[in-house]
Short mmCIF file of C-alpha atoms in Angstrom, two decimals:
data_model
loop_
_atom_site.label_atom_id
_atom_site.label_comp_id
_atom_site.label_asym_id
_atom_site.label_seq_id
_atom_site.Cartn_x
_atom_site.Cartn_y
_atom_site.Cartn_z
CA MET A 189 28.09 14.20 -134.92
CA SER A 190 29.01 15.77 -138.00
CA ARG A 191 32.71 17.01 -138.55
CA MET A 192 32.70 20.41 -140.52
CA SER A 193 36.01 22.11 -141.39
CA GLN A 194 35.54 25.92 -141.63
CA PRO A 195 32.77 26.66 -143.39
CA ASP A 196 33.41 27.08 -147.25
CA PRO A 197 34.34 31.12 -148.34
CA GLU A 198 31.78 29.98 -151.42
CA LEU A 199 28.81 29.10 -149.42
CA THR A 200 27.99 32.24 -148.43
CA HIS A 201 27.47 33.45 -152.73
CA ARG A 202 25.40 29.71 -152.99
CA LEU A 203 23.00 29.85 -150.92
CA SER A 204 22.03 33.49 -151.96
CA ARG A 205 21.64 32.29 -155.42
CA ARG A 206 19.55 29.59 -153.70
CA GLY A 207 17.22 32.54 -152.03
CA MET A 208 17.32 34.70 -155.52
CA LEU A 209 16.02 31.15 -158.25
CA GLY A 210 12.81 31.36 -156.24
CA VAL A 211 10.80 28.77 -157.60
CA ALA A 212 12.36 27.39 -161.08
CA ALA A 213 10.43 27.54 -163.92
CA GLY A 214 7.86 24.67 -165.00
CA ALA A 215 5.53 22.24 -163.99
CA THR A 216 7.89 20.31 -162.59
CA ALA A 217 10.37 22.74 -160.76
CA ALA A 218 6.40 23.78 -158.73
CA ALA A 219 6.04 19.49 -157.81
CA LEU A 220 9.64 19.59 -157.09
CA LEU A 221 10.10 22.39 -154.57
CA GLY A 222 6.42 22.16 -152.74
CA ALA A 223 2.96 23.99 -153.18
CA ALA A 224 4.09 25.93 -150.02
CA ALA A 225 7.56 27.05 -151.17
CA SER A 226 7.99 30.98 -152.48
CA PRO A 227 10.77 32.98 -153.75
CA ALA A 228 10.02 35.22 -150.59
CA GLY A 229 10.07 31.95 -148.34
CA ALA A 230 13.55 30.37 -150.47
CA ALA A 231 15.95 33.57 -149.27
CA THR A 232 14.37 32.59 -145.56
CA GLU A 233 15.52 29.86 -145.43
CA ALA A 234 18.52 30.23 -147.50
CA THR A 235 19.17 33.07 -145.47
CA THR A 236 18.98 30.36 -142.25
CA GLY A 237 20.99 28.70 -143.12
CA SER A 238 23.98 30.98 -143.58
CA ALA A 239 22.86 32.43 -140.08
CA GLY A 240 23.64 29.06 -138.65
CA ARG A 241 20.20 30.05 -136.67
CA GLY A 242 17.89 26.78 -136.07
CA ARG A 243 18.41 22.94 -135.78
CA PRO A 244 20.42 21.18 -138.68
CA VAL A 245 18.18 20.41 -140.92
CA LEU A 246 21.00 17.33 -141.70
CA PRO A 247 21.02 14.93 -138.54
CA PRO A 248 23.87 14.37 -137.24
CA GLY A 249 26.29 11.64 -138.14
CA ARG A 250 24.62 10.69 -141.49
CA LEU A 251 25.91 12.53 -144.46
CA GLY A 252 27.21 10.32 -146.39
CA ILE A 253 29.17 10.20 -149.80
CA GLN A 254 29.00 7.53 -152.59
CA LEU A 255 32.56 6.70 -153.60
CA TYR A 256 31.31 6.30 -157.58
CA SER A 257 31.42 10.13 -157.30
CA LEU A 258 35.41 10.30 -156.52
CA ARG A 259 36.39 7.01 -158.09
CA ASP A 260 38.74 9.77 -160.00
CA LYS A 261 40.08 10.08 -157.22
CA VAL A 262 39.74 6.33 -156.23
CA SER A 263 42.01 5.22 -159.39
CA THR A 264 44.94 7.40 -158.74
CA LEU A 265 45.14 7.67 -155.34
CA GLY A 266 44.17 4.76 -153.61
CA PHE A 267 41.95 5.29 -151.12
CA ALA A 268 43.55 6.71 -148.65
CA PRO A 269 44.32 10.56 -149.10
CA VAL A 270 40.29 10.27 -150.69
CA PHE A 271 39.71 9.18 -146.67
CA ALA A 272 41.21 11.94 -145.25
CA GLU A 273 39.97 13.88 -147.59
CA LEU A 274 36.32 13.56 -147.00
CA GLU A 275 36.79 13.67 -143.56
CA LYS A 276 37.92 17.61 -143.72
CA TYR A 277 35.12 17.49 -145.50
CA GLY A 278 32.78 16.81 -142.44
CA TYR A 279 31.36 13.15 -143.94
CA ASP A 280 30.32 10.84 -141.55
CA GLU A 281 29.67 7.70 -144.03
CA VAL A 282 30.39 6.43 -147.60
CA GLU A 283 28.71 4.61 -149.71
CA PHE A 284 31.33 1.63 -152.42
CA ALA A 285 31.06 1.15 -155.64
CA GLY A 286 33.74 -1.70 -155.62
CA TYR A 287 36.32 -2.08 -153.14
CA THR A 288 39.54 -2.24 -155.11
CA GLN A 289 43.03 0.27 -155.01
CA GLY A 290 43.20 1.31 -158.40
CA SER A 291 46.59 2.27 -159.47
CA ALA A 292 48.02 2.75 -155.55
CA GLY A 293 47.68 -0.96 -155.47
CA PRO A 294 46.09 -4.23 -153.81
CA ILE A 295 43.64 -3.39 -150.32
CA THR A 296 42.33 -5.98 -148.45
CA LEU A 297 38.76 -6.18 -147.27
CA ALA A 298 40.26 -5.80 -143.69
CA GLN A 299 42.43 -3.25 -144.36
CA LEU A 300 39.91 -1.16 -146.35
CA LYS A 301 37.03 -1.60 -142.97
CA ARG A 302 40.34 -0.48 -140.50
CA LEU A 303 41.23 2.55 -143.41
CA ALA A 304 37.79 4.16 -143.33
CA ARG A 305 37.31 3.85 -139.63
CA ASP A 306 40.70 5.63 -138.74
CA HIS A 307 39.61 8.47 -141.27
CA GLY A 308 36.06 8.44 -138.29
CA LEU A 309 34.36 7.31 -141.95
CA ASN A 310 31.23 4.81 -141.41
CA PRO A 311 31.19 2.09 -144.03
CA ILE A 312 27.46 2.21 -144.79
CA GLY A 313 26.39 -0.55 -148.30
CA SER A 314 28.11 -0.73 -151.26
CA HIS A 315 26.24 -0.94 -154.38
CA VAL A 316 26.62 -4.85 -156.11
CA GLY A 317 25.23 -5.62 -160.42
CA TYR A 318 22.32 -7.47 -159.92
CA TYR A 319 22.95 -10.22 -162.83
CA SER A 320 25.62 -10.99 -165.61
CA ASP A 321 25.47 -13.47 -168.63
CA ASP A 322 29.31 -14.27 -167.16
CA PRO A 323 28.66 -17.01 -165.05
CA ASN A 324 31.76 -15.83 -162.45
CA ALA A 325 30.36 -12.45 -163.16
CA TYR A 326 30.25 -10.42 -158.43
CA THR A 327 26.48 -10.39 -158.91
CA PHE A 328 23.57 -11.45 -156.87
CA ALA A 329 22.57 -13.49 -159.51
CA GLN A 330 25.43 -15.27 -160.41
CA ASN A 331 27.86 -15.59 -156.81
CA LEU A 332 25.09 -14.09 -154.12
CA THR A 333 26.95 -15.83 -151.26
CA LYS A 334 30.12 -13.98 -152.33
CA VAL A 335 28.92 -10.63 -152.08
CA LEU A 336 27.62 -11.14 -148.99
CA ASP A 337 30.68 -12.10 -147.28
CA ASP A 338 32.29 -9.56 -148.84
CA ALA A 339 29.76 -7.31 -147.16
CA GLN A 340 30.30 -8.24 -143.76
CA ALA A 341 33.72 -8.53 -143.87
CA LEU A 342 33.48 -5.33 -144.48
CA GLY A 343 30.84 -4.23 -141.31
CA LEU A 344 28.66 -2.95 -144.05
CA LYS A 345 24.79 -2.37 -142.87
CA HIS A 346 22.92 -2.26 -146.05
CA ILE A 347 24.06 -4.21 -149.61
CA GLY A 348 22.05 -3.88 -153.03
CA THR A 349 22.43 -2.33 -155.97
CA ALA A 350 22.26 0.21 -158.86
CA SER A 351 20.73 -2.35 -161.20
CA GLY A 352 16.85 -1.65 -162.90
CA PRO A 353 14.63 -4.96 -162.10
CA PHE A 354 14.48 -4.73 -165.77
CA ARG A 355 16.34 -8.61 -165.98
CA TYR A 356 13.05 -10.06 -167.41
CA GLY A 357 11.92 -6.69 -169.76
CA SER A 358 9.01 -4.25 -168.72
CA THR A 359 6.11 -6.22 -167.90
CA VAL A 360 3.75 -6.49 -164.69
CA ASP A 361 4.93 -10.62 -164.95
CA ALA A 362 8.46 -9.74 -165.41
CA TRP A 363 8.32 -7.31 -162.64
CA LYS A 364 6.83 -9.82 -160.03
CA ARG A 365 9.77 -12.45 -161.58
CA ALA A 366 12.60 -9.76 -160.50
CA ALA A 367 10.78 -9.19 -156.83
CA GLU A 368 11.35 -12.91 -156.25
CA GLU A 369 14.71 -12.69 -156.62
CA PHE A 370 14.84 -9.79 -154.09
CA ASN A 371 13.43 -11.54 -151.82
CA THR A 372 15.62 -13.99 -152.08
CA TYR A 373 18.33 -11.60 -151.62
CA GLY A 374 16.75 -9.87 -149.53
CA ALA A 375 16.13 -12.94 -147.31
CA ALA A 376 20.00 -13.79 -147.83
CA ALA A 377 21.26 -11.14 -146.10
CA LYS A 378 18.36 -10.50 -143.50
CA ALA A 379 20.81 -13.84 -142.21
CA ARG A 380 23.37 -12.51 -141.56
CA GLY A 381 22.03 -9.32 -140.17
CA MET A 382 22.32 -6.71 -143.54
CA LYS A 383 19.48 -5.12 -145.07
CA PHE A 384 19.18 -5.76 -149.07
CA TYR A 385 18.19 -2.79 -150.84
CA GLN A 386 17.86 -1.16 -154.44
CA HIS A 387 18.91 2.01 -156.07
CA ASN A 388 16.31 3.65 -158.50
CA HIS A 389 16.91 5.43 -162.23
CA SER A 390 14.30 7.06 -163.86
CA GLU A 391 13.31 4.67 -165.79
CA GLU A 392 11.91 2.74 -162.65
CA PHE A 393 9.40 4.83 -162.73
CA SER A 394 7.79 4.44 -166.25
CA PHE A 395 5.02 2.15 -166.85
CA ALA A 396 4.43 -1.14 -167.61
CA THR A 397 4.69 -2.08 -171.40
CA ASP A 398 2.03 -4.75 -171.41
CA ASN A 399 -0.71 -2.49 -168.97
CA PRO A 400 0.52 0.83 -169.58
CA LYS A 401 -1.92 1.95 -166.60
CA VAL A 402 0.55 0.59 -163.73
CA ARG A 403 3.73 3.09 -163.52
CA LEU A 404 6.76 -0.69 -162.65
CA TYR A 405 8.06 0.84 -159.34
CA ASP A 406 5.16 0.08 -158.13
CA VAL A 407 4.81 -3.02 -158.70
CA LEU A 408 8.43 -3.64 -157.26
CA LEU A 409 7.43 -2.25 -154.16
CA VAL A 410 4.02 -4.00 -154.27
CA GLU A 411 5.52 -7.08 -155.11
CA THR A 412 9.05 -7.10 -152.11
CA ASP A 413 8.71 -8.12 -148.89
CA PRO A 414 8.85 -5.12 -147.06
CA ASP A 415 10.54 -7.10 -144.47
CA LEU A 416 13.53 -7.99 -147.08
CA VAL A 417 13.88 -5.26 -149.32
CA PHE A 418 14.33 -1.52 -148.91
CA LEU A 419 14.70 1.05 -151.49
CA GLU A 420 17.74 4.31 -152.13
CA MET A 421 15.53 6.99 -153.38
CA ASP A 422 18.06 8.82 -155.89
CA ILE A 423 16.29 11.27 -155.43
CA PHE A 424 17.53 13.61 -158.79
CA TRP A 425 16.31 10.48 -160.59
CA ALA A 426 13.17 10.50 -159.03
CA TYR A 427 12.25 13.49 -159.70
CA SER A 428 13.66 12.56 -162.77
CA GLY A 429 11.15 10.25 -163.52
CA GLN A 430 8.38 12.47 -162.79
CA PHE A 431 9.49 15.01 -164.95
CA ARG A 432 9.64 11.44 -167.99
CA PHE A 433 6.69 9.87 -166.47
CA SER A 434 4.05 12.15 -164.92
CA LYS A 435 2.27 11.24 -168.32
CA ARG A 436 0.47 7.73 -169.70
CA PRO A 437 1.49 6.52 -172.45
CA ASP A 438 -1.45 7.22 -173.82
CA GLY A 439 -1.44 11.14 -172.86
CA SER A 440 -3.27 10.96 -169.48
CA PRO A 441 -2.06 12.39 -166.66
CA ALA A 442 0.08 9.87 -163.88
CA PRO A 443 0.82 12.46 -161.53
CA PHE A 444 3.40 11.87 -159.05
CA GLU A 445 5.45 13.34 -155.84
CA PRO A 446 8.87 11.07 -155.14
CA LEU A 447 8.55 12.83 -151.02
CA ASP A 448 5.31 11.11 -150.87
CA TYR A 449 6.33 7.19 -151.50
CA VAL A 450 8.68 8.58 -148.59
CA LEU A 451 6.38 9.94 -146.52
CA LYS A 452 3.99 6.71 -147.39
CA GLN A 453 6.53 3.51 -146.31
CA PRO A 454 10.04 5.71 -144.07
CA HIS A 455 11.45 2.05 -142.89
CA ARG A 456 11.13 1.15 -146.46
CA TYR A 457 14.10 3.71 -147.37
CA PRO A 458 17.23 3.69 -145.22
CA LEU A 459 19.39 5.15 -147.70
CA PHE A 460 19.27 8.26 -150.55
CA HIS A 461 21.45 9.56 -152.60
CA VAL A 462 21.34 13.17 -152.52
CA LYS A 463 22.16 14.44 -155.77
CA ASP A 464 21.16 17.04 -158.18
CA GLY A 465 20.01 18.72 -160.73
CA VAL A 466 19.16 22.97 -162.27
CA SER A 467 15.52 22.07 -164.32
CA ASP A 468 15.74 22.04 -167.52
CA PRO A 469 13.08 20.88 -170.07
CA ALA A 470 14.88 20.80 -173.16
CA ASP A 471 16.59 17.94 -171.09
CA THR A 472 15.62 14.53 -171.76
CA TYR A 473 16.31 14.12 -168.25
CA GLY A 474 14.21 17.15 -167.16
CA TYR A 475 17.76 18.29 -165.42
CA ARG A 476 21.44 18.69 -166.09
CA MET A 477 23.29 17.25 -162.88
CA THR A 478 25.32 19.92 -160.48
CA ASP A 479 27.32 20.48 -157.11
CA VAL A 480 24.74 19.64 -154.12
CA GLY A 481 23.02 23.58 -153.78
CA ASP A 482 24.01 24.91 -157.04
CA GLY A 483 20.76 23.38 -158.49
CA ASP A 484 16.18 23.19 -158.68
CA ILE A 485 16.13 20.27 -155.99
CA ASP A 486 14.81 22.16 -152.62
CA TYR A 487 16.91 19.49 -149.88
CA GLN A 488 15.91 21.68 -147.06
CA ARG A 489 12.69 20.81 -148.12
CA PHE A 490 12.64 16.99 -148.79
CA ILE A 491 15.38 15.97 -145.94
CA SER A 492 12.99 17.91 -143.17
CA ALA A 493 9.81 16.07 -144.11
CA VAL A 494 11.69 12.93 -143.69
CA THR A 495 12.78 13.54 -140.48
CA ARG A 496 10.63 15.18 -138.43
CA LEU A 497 8.86 12.01 -138.99
CA ARG A 498 8.46 10.43 -136.05
CA GLY A 499 10.97 8.33 -135.03
CA GLU A 500 12.81 9.17 -138.37
CA ARG A 501 15.47 11.37 -137.79
CA LEU A 502 18.50 9.35 -137.22
CA ALA A 503 16.93 6.21 -139.02
CA HIS A 504 18.04 7.21 -142.62
CA HIS A 505 21.66 7.96 -144.42
CA TRP A 506 21.89 10.36 -147.36
CA GLN A 507 24.57 10.07 -150.07
CA ALA A 508 26.21 13.44 -151.55
CA GLU A 509 26.82 11.93 -155.02
CA HIS A 510 27.56 13.21 -159.00
CA ASP A 511 27.86 10.76 -161.63
CA GLN A 512 29.96 13.73 -163.77
CA PRO A 513 31.83 15.82 -161.37
CA THR A 514 34.23 19.00 -162.84
CA GLU A 515 36.43 18.24 -160.00
CA SER A 516 35.24 15.51 -157.95
CA PHE A 517 37.27 16.37 -154.64
CA THR A 518 35.98 20.27 -155.62
CA PHE A 519 32.07 18.34 -155.64
CA ALA A 520 32.63 16.69 -152.27
CA ARG A 521 33.36 19.32 -150.53
CA ARG A 522 30.99 22.34 -152.17
CA SER A 523 27.93 19.56 -150.56
CA SER A 524 28.78 19.09 -147.45
CA ALA A 525 29.50 22.30 -146.94
CA TYR A 526 25.87 23.17 -148.39
CA LEU A 527 23.82 20.30 -146.96
CA HIS A 528 25.53 21.26 -143.71
CA SER A 529 25.00 25.21 -143.42
CA LEU A 530 21.21 23.99 -144.07
CA ARG A 531 18.37 24.41 -140.98
CA GLU A 532 15.38 24.34 -140.56
CA LYS A 533 12.65 27.53 -140.10
CA CYS A 534 13.32 28.62 -136.13
#
């Protein structure tokens, strides 16, 4: 079960703010929030969350955090104090972005696994590089066996990369070639009882340079074996991709809804990055990143839509993340409190 300490004193104010936001300005935000969203509906949902009525939107035991968001604390304090804080904030899982202890000294994988378990945290996955020009690099392409050995030692159920499939370029054939390699990594991971996954940024939703009618993300989905290659949707970057690539290079419309990808193939998305952003059409990426609950991404809608699917409530893992938090412990605490506060409509 998810573990929560006392309610965050800032939470009522934040929920109230979300209610006042309503539907964010612009067509992109309208698509994000969905046609059914309205200022009144947002206010009702925020109040419901604050009052604690209804089933929690967040499934029990499935809230994690990508430790990249806390890299400053890991590098200066070490894993133990970081894990202690995450336990206090009610996190259930952690996703790694490297296994070193930083300035606090070295740590073995066995020690790291035990430390996480001692704080009630389940190591659920890890990000590793896709490829490198260095033959000794710690990447899937250069050192697959070592990468999988380490993941297995930590007891990970998932092992993946946040690198885009751009190794050979941005053509359809280039992505087919990358997909073949992903299938190889997926088969090797499956043989050890793990799932290989790829984490997106916004560029994956761009178009092939040799066929501008084809979205590269669609090539990845079609050319990878659904039993071997899985996806971790970074929801912030997916909606950024919607903002940037809802038109083809020739200007013709090519709208898409990130949530639809998940609803069509939910089994391919075991992991999500829960990252929030304030809609800003003047920004290159369409959003300014912020703590979860302070932005315009409707996580009540998104998470509920996935977890309401038959047999899917406990089939996914939700990892809070912020690439550049103002204060990383504050981000972790506030994001957990917000996500735990969300309730489905009675």
